[in-house]
C-alpha positions as a printed Julia matrix, in Angstrom:
236×3 Matrix{Float64}:
  -7.88   -2.64   -4.9
  -7.73   -5.18   -7.75
  -7.54   -2.51  -10.59
  -5.07   -2.51  -13.42
  -4.87    0.49  -15.74
  -3.79   -0.53  -19.27
  -2.33    2.2   -21.52
  -0.22    2.28  -24.52
   2.83    4.17  -26.02
   0.4     5.44  -28.65
  -2.37    4.38  -30.89
  -2.52    1.12  -32.73
  -0.09   -0.75  -30.4
  -2.46   -3.49  -29.37
  -4.04   -2.28  -26.14
  -7.43   -3.82  -26.75
  -6.07   -7.27  -27.75
  -3.69   -7.07  -24.68
  -6.6    -6.24  -22.43
  -8.5    -9.2   -23.82
  -5.45  -11.45  -23.27
  -5.03  -10.35  -19.68
  -8.79  -10.92  -19.17
  -8.67  -14.31  -20.82
  -5.75  -15.33  -18.67
  -7.39  -14.19  -15.5
 -10.62  -16.04  -16.36
  -8.65  -19.2   -16.99
  -7.2   -18.73  -13.51
 -10.63  -18.71  -12.09
 -10.88  -14.92  -11.42
 -13.91  -12.7   -12.21
 -13.13   -9.73  -14.53
 -14.62   -6.45  -15.51
 -13.36   -4.21  -18.24
 -13.93   -0.38  -18.12
 -13.5     1.7   -21.21
 -13.82    5.34  -20.02
 -14.04    6.82  -23.47
 -14.71    5.16  -26.72
 -13.93    7.32  -29.81
 -14.57    6.85  -33.51
 -17.46    4.59  -32.99
 -21.2     5.2   -33.6
 -23.77    4.14  -31.04
 -24.71    1.01  -33.04
 -21.17   -0.11  -33.58
 -19.1    -2.43  -31.56
 -16.48   -0.84  -29.33
 -13.29   -2.03  -27.74
 -15.08   -3.44  -24.64
 -17.24   -5.57  -27.09
 -14.0    -6.71  -28.66
 -12.64   -7.79  -25.4
 -15.89   -9.83  -24.68
 -15.7   -11.43  -28.12
 -12.14  -12.56  -27.67
 -11.91  -13.31  -23.7
 -15.39  -14.44  -22.95
 -17.66  -13.7   -20.06
 -16.34  -10.41  -18.64
 -18.36   -7.55  -17.26
 -17.99   -4.29  -19.39
 -18.76   -0.72  -18.87
 -18.3     2.28  -20.97
 -18.62    5.79  -19.7
 -18.82    7.98  -22.82
 -18.79    7.3   -26.65
 -17.87    9.95  -29.26
 -18.3     9.46  -32.98
 -14.98   11.07  -34.31
 -11.75    9.08  -33.96
 -10.01   11.71  -31.95
  -8.51   12.22  -28.57
 -11.35   12.08  -25.91
 -11.13   15.67  -24.97
 -11.3    16.8   -28.56
 -13.88   14.38  -29.59
 -16.13   15.45  -26.58
 -15.8    19.14  -27.38
 -16.57   18.64  -31.15
 -19.52   16.53  -30.49
 -20.96   18.95  -27.86
 -21.16   16.11  -25.3
 -19.82   15.88  -21.76
 -16.27   14.92  -21.28
 -15.22   12.16  -19.0
 -13.54   13.24  -15.78
 -10.92   11.18  -13.78
 -13.09   11.06  -10.71
 -15.89    9.45  -12.77
 -13.34    6.77  -14.11
 -12.15    6.13  -10.62
 -15.6     5.75   -9.09
 -16.72    3.43  -11.86
 -13.64    1.23  -11.41
 -14.04    1.21   -7.6
 -17.56    0.13   -7.99
 -16.71   -2.6   -10.44
 -13.98   -3.8    -7.96
 -16.49   -4.42   -5.34
 -17.84   -7.39   -7.23
 -14.88   -8.6    -9.3
 -11.48   -9.95   -8.67
  -9.84   -7.86  -11.36
 -10.93   -4.67  -13.12
  -9.07   -3.62  -16.28
  -9.26    0.08  -17.21
  -8.38    0.51  -20.89
  -7.32    4.02  -21.83
  -7.4     5.63  -25.27
  -4.18    6.28  -27.05
  -1.2     7.03  -24.75
  -0.97    7.82  -21.01
  -1.16   11.67  -21.53
  -4.04   11.7   -24.12
  -6.44   14.5   -22.65
  -9.95   13.53  -21.58
 -11.11   17.22  -21.34
 -10.23   20.72  -21.81
  -8.57   21.02  -18.51
  -6.02   18.58  -19.66
  -6.81   15.68  -17.28
  -5.68   12.24  -18.32
  -5.74    8.53  -17.73
  -2.86    9.02  -15.38
  -5.01   11.23  -13.06
  -7.52    8.54  -12.84
  -4.74    5.98  -11.92
  -3.65    8.31   -9.24
  -7.1     8.48   -7.73
  -7.35    4.77   -7.84
  -3.91    4.03   -6.45
  -3.79    1.44   -9.39
  -0.81   -0.14  -11.15
  -0.3     0.7   -14.78
   0.53   -1.81  -17.6
   2.07   -0.24  -20.69
   1.57   -1.89  -24.08
   4.42   -1.1   -26.46
   5.15   -1.79  -30.16
   8.15   -4.0   -30.99
  10.0    -2.15  -33.57
  12.21    0.89  -34.04
  11.22    3.91  -32.04
   9.55    1.99  -29.21
  12.37    2.49  -26.74
  12.04    6.36  -26.65
   8.38    6.52  -26.17
   8.26    3.63  -23.72
  10.99    5.37  -21.54
   9.06    8.7   -21.68
   5.85    6.94  -20.49
   7.71    5.16  -17.74
   9.31    8.35  -16.55
   6.0    10.18  -16.39
   4.53    7.33  -14.38
   7.32    7.54  -11.83
   7.21   11.35  -11.78
   3.53   10.94  -10.59
   4.47    8.35   -8.12
   2.46    5.58   -9.99
   3.39    2.01  -10.08
   4.45    0.58  -13.5
   3.54   -3.07  -13.39
   5.5    -3.82  -16.6
   5.43   -3.67  -20.28
   3.72   -6.05  -22.81
   4.63   -6.1   -26.53
   1.34   -5.73  -28.12
   2.21   -7.31  -31.41
   5.26   -9.46  -31.87
   6.09   -9.93  -35.54
   6.31  -13.43  -37.15
   9.63  -12.44  -38.48
  11.16   -9.92  -36.15
  13.76   -7.56  -37.61
  17.03   -6.57  -35.77
  15.53   -3.65  -33.89
  12.72   -5.82  -32.6
  15.07   -8.54  -31.39
  17.27   -5.99  -29.7
  14.32   -4.18  -28.13
  13.35   -7.35  -26.29
  16.32   -6.83  -23.97
  16.28   -3.11  -24.08
  12.67   -2.37  -23.2
  12.82   -3.72  -19.68
  16.03   -1.6   -19.17
  14.56    1.67  -20.4
  11.32    1.26  -18.63
  13.01    0.0   -15.51
  10.22   -2.57  -15.18
   9.78   -6.23  -16.35
   8.73   -7.29  -19.79
   5.53   -9.2   -18.88
   4.5   -10.67  -22.23
   4.38  -10.52  -26.01
   1.38  -11.16  -28.07
   1.85  -12.72  -31.44
   1.11  -10.61  -34.58
  -2.51  -11.19  -35.57
  -3.56  -12.42  -32.17
  -6.87  -10.48  -32.42
  -7.85  -12.3   -35.6
  -7.76  -15.74  -34.07
 -10.88  -17.67  -33.29
 -11.99  -16.81  -29.81
 -11.66  -20.33  -28.36
  -8.01  -20.42  -29.66
  -7.45  -17.0   -28.31
  -8.52  -17.98  -24.81
  -6.57  -21.17  -24.79
  -3.34  -19.47  -26.01
  -3.57  -16.18  -24.11
  -1.88  -17.43  -20.86
   1.05  -18.43  -22.95
   1.64  -14.83  -24.09
   1.65  -13.43  -20.47
   4.05  -13.69  -17.56
   2.82  -15.24  -14.28
   2.28  -11.89  -12.81
  -0.68  -11.55  -15.34
  -1.86  -15.1   -14.69
   0.13  -16.45  -17.52
   2.78  -18.99  -18.11
   5.02  -16.96  -20.55
   8.77  -17.28  -19.84
  10.53  -14.06  -20.5
  13.89  -15.57  -19.87
  13.3   -18.04  -22.82
  12.01  -15.15  -24.96
  15.32  -13.38  -24.48
  15.05  -11.31  -21.36
  14.57  -11.62  -17.55
  11.14  -11.55  -16.01
């Protein structure tokens, strides 16, 4: 099934911009793309959500959103506080499978990290990935502290028998410090998975036309890109 689940090591690590970059690279390669956002939090009904941002940056992708909650909280907490129904893993899996029937690639963007809860029963994005049998792409930060949380995320994926496609650095600083430079080599080791790209700091602020042109250069060939991990300082 052509489904890739995109999660992060936490909030504000660049999941949405990475999702847009993966979508843009796939579109440039001639593939049809759909993006599923199971739960959008912290956004009113009349505001633009993450899926809208992917469309703005990447171009003509199909989007779907299963639930929207006004408070910027974990989906399970936001659902409970709003009095609205929570999103269940089987609903995510069913929606992704339906999109996969008509698209070459379906990207499922989670909220926060892998184990952020969707409901009061404690189900997570990992449960949806299990139902789909989908690979998971982890978006990580570049700097100090990223190795621990990336390794914990990778270990949980393997504990569940899920395939970790690789790691993408969601925002590579224009002037990387020592920790960031060292992490380029250490991230693939602690994750036991390849580093599949690094988005430049501020990528989401680029003009859409430039974003679409440059996106393949940020991602490895496994993600329809041309990025060279070896030249960046590690092995693909």
